Coordinates of C-alpha atoms in Angstrom, one line a residue:
Chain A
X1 CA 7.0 -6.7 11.5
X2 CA 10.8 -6.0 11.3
X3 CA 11.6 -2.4 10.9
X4 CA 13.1 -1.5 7.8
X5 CA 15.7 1.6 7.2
X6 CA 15.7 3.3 4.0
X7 CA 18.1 6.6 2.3
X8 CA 15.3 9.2 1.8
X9 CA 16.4 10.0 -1.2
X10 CA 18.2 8.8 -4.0
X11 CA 18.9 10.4 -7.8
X12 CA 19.4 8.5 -11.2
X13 CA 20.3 8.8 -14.5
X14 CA 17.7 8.1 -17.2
X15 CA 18.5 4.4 -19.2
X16 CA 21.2 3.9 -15.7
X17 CA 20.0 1.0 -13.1
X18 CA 18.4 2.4 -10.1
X19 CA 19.8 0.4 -6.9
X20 CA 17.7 1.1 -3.9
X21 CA 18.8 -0.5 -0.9
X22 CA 17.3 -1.5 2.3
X23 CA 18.7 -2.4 6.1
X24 CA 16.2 -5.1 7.5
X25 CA 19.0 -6.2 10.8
X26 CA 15.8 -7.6 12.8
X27 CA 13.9 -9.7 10.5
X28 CA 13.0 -13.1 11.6
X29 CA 12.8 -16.6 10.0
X30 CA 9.5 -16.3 8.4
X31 CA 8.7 -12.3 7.1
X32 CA 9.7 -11.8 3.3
X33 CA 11.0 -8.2 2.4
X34 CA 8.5 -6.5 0.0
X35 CA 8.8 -3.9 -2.3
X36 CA 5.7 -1.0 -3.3
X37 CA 6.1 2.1 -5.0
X38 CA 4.1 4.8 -4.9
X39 CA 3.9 7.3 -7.6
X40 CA 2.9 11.2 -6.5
X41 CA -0.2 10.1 -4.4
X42 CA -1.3 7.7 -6.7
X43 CA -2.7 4.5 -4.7
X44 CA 0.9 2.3 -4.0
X45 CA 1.9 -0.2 -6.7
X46 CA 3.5 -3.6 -5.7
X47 CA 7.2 -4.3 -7.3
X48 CA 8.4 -7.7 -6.2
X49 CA 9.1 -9.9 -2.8
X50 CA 11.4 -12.6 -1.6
X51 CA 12.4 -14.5 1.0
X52 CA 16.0 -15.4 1.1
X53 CA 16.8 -16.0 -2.5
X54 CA 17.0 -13.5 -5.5
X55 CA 14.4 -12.6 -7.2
X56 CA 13.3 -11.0 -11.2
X57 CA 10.2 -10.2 -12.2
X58 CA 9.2 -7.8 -15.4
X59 CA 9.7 -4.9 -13.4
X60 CA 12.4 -5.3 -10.8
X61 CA 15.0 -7.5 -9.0
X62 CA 15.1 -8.1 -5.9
X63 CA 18.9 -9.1 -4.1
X64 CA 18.8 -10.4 -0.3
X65 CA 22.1 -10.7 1.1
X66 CA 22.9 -14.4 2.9
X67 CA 22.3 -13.0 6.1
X68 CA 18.9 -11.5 4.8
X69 CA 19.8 -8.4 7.1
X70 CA 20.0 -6.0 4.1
X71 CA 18.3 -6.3 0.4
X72 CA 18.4 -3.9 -2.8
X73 CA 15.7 -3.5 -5.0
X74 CA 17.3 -3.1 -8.7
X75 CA 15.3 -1.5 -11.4
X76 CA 17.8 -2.1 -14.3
X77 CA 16.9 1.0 -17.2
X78 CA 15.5 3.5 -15.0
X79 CA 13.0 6.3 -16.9
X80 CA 11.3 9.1 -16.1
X81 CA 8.3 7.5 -14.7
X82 CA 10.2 5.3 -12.5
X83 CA 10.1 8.7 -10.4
X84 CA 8.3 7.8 -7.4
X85 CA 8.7 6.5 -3.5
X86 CA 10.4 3.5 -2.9
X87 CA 8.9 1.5 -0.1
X88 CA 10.9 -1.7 1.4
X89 CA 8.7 -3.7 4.0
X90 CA 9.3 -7.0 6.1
X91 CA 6.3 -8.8 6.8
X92 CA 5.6 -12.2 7.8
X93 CA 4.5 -14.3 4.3
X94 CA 1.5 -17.6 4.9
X95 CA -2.1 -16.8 5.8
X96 CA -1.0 -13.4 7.4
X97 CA -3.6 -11.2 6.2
X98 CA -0.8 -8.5 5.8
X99 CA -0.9 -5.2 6.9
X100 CA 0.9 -2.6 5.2
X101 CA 2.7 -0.4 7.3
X102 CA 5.1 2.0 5.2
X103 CA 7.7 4.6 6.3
X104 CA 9.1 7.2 5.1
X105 CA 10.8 5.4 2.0
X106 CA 13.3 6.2 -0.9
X107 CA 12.3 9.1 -3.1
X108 CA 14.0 7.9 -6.6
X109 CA 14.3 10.8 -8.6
X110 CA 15.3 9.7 -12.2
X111 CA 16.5 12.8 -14.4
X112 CA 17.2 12.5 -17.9
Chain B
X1 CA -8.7 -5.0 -16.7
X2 CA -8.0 -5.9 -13.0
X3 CA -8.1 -3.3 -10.5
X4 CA -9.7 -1.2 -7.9
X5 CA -11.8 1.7 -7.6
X6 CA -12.7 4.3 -5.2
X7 CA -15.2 7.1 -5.7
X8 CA -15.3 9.9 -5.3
X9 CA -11.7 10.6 -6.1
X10 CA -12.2 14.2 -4.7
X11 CA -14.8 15.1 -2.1
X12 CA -14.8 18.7 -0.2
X13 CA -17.2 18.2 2.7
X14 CA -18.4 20.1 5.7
X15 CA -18.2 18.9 9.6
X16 CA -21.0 16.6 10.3
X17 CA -22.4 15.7 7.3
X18 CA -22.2 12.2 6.2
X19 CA -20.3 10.5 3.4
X20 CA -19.8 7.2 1.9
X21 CA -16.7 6.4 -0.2
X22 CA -17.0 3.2 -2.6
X23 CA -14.5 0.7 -3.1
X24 CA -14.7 -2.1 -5.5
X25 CA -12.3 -4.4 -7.3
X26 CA -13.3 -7.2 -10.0
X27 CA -10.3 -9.5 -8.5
X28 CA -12.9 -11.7 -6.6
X29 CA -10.2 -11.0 -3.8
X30 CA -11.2 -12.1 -0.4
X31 CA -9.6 -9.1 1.8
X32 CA -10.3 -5.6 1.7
X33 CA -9.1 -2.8 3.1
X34 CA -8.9 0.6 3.7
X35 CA -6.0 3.1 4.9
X36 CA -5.3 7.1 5.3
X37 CA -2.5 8.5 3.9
X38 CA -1.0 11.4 6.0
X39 CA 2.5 13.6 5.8
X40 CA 4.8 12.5 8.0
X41 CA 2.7 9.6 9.5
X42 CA 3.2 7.3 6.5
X43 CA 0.3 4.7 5.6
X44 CA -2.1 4.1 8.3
X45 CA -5.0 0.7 8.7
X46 CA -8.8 1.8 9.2
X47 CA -10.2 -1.4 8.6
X48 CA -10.2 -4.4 6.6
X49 CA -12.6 -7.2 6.0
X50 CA -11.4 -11.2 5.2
X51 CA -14.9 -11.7 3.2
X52 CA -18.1 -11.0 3.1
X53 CA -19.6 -10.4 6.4
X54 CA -16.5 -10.3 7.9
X55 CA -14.9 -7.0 8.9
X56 CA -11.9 -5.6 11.6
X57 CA -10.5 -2.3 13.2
X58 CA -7.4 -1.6 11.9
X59 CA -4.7 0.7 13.8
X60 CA -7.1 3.8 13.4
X61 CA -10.9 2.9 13.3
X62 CA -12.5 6.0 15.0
X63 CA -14.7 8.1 13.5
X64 CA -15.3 5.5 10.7
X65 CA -17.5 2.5 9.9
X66 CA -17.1 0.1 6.3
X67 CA -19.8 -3.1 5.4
X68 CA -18.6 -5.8 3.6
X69 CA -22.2 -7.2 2.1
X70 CA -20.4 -8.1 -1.0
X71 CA -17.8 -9.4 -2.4
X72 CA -16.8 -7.0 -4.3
X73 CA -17.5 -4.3 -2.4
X74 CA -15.8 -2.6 0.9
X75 CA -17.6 1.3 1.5
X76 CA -15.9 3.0 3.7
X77 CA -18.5 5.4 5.8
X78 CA -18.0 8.4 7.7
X79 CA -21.1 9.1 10.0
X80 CA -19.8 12.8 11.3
X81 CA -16.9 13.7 9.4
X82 CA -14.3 16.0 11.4
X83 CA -11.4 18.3 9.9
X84 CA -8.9 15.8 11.4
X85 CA -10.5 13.2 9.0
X86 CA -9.1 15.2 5.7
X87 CA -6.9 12.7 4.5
X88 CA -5.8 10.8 1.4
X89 CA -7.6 7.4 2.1
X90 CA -6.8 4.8 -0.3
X91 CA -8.7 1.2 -0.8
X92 CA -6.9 -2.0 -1.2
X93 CA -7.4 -6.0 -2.1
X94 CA -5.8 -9.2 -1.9
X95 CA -6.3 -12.8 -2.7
X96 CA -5.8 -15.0 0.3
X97 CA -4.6 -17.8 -1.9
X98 CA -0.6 -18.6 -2.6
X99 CA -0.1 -17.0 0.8
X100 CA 1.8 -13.4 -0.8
X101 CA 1.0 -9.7 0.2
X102 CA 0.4 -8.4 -3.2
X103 CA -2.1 -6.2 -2.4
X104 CA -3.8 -4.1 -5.5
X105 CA -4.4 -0.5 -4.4
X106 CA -7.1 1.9 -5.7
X107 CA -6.3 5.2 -7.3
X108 CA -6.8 6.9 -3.8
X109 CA -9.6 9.6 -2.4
X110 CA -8.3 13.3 -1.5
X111 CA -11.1 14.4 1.4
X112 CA -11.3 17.4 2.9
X113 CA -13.2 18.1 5.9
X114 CA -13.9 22.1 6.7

């Protein structure tokens, strides 16, 4: 699995979009970039995925640059329970059973 | 309500006694599997299992054994727990089907080995 790169931390404002972003430079042809979250050592919680195109779903979107090297998670009306650690994974997508390795992530502190 | 469980959610155990943690989840997923949660060395693979009958070493299998005699069902055992076994160990499920990793994560187990 490509290794992902992630800002440790990042703070935003209540009601604001929260733009997480992730450097993904080695991913190959066929691993999507993932997104979980994991909220104060509750069990992680899936956000979104894609492969090369965009991506919205009820909680997130998900934006994949053309060269797929880079990709930014957007949570559009942050609140205070969006609080929580931002994973960004590549992993290949088909019958790959799917290991989840995170790293250290994106702690997203949203303050009101 | 789809999800998965784990019990206990908080054991505090002494060396050499052992424990059985329970997984289930009402998905009908085919893959389970379990990881440990440490600081500073991120999410880490015991096992998993592809269905019934059918389980695998993850990235860190010693000291621990799972069954997979149901579906539903993925207990994760630990035959002579040690204190560098205290972990936050958390159970997860996926359907093989439509080829994504969306995997459905249980609420977690805090166990503490002394």
């Amino acid at each position: 699995d490509a290794k992902t790169t992630q800002p440790p931390s990042m703070d935003c404002a209540e009601g604001r979009a929260a733009n997480l972003p992730c450097n993904h430079s080695t991913i190959s042809g066929n691993e999507y970039v993932y997104w979980y979250r994991q909220i104060h050592s509750q069990g992680p919680q899936y956000i979104i995925h894609g492969l090369k195109n965009n991506e919205t779903n009820e909680m997130a979107s998900l934006i994949i640059t053309e060269d797929r090297k880079s990709s930014t998670l957007i949570l559009p009306h942050a609140t205070l329970r969006d609080t929580a650690v931002y994973y960004c994974i590549a992993i290949a997508g088909g019958t790959s059973y799917g290991k989840l390795t995170f790293g250290q992530g994106t702690i997203l502190t949203v303050h009101p | 309500e789809a999800q998965v469980t784990q019990n206990p959610r908080y054991l505090i155990t002494v060396t050499g006694k052992k424990l059985t943690v329970t997984c289930s989840q009402n998905m009908n997923h085919e893959y389970m599997s379990w990881y440990r949660q440490d600081p500073g060395l991120g999410l880490r693979q015991i096992y998993y299992s592809m269905n019934v009958e059918v389980t695998d070493k993850g990235d860190v299998p010693e000291g621990y054994k799972v069954s997979r005699k149901e579906k539903r069902n993925f207990p994760l055992i630990l035959e002579s727990p040690s204190p560098n076994q205290t972990s936050l160990y958390f159970c997860a499920s996926r359907g093989l089907a439509g080829g994504t990793n969306e995997q459905f994560f249980g609420p977690g187990t805090r166990l503490t080995v002394l």
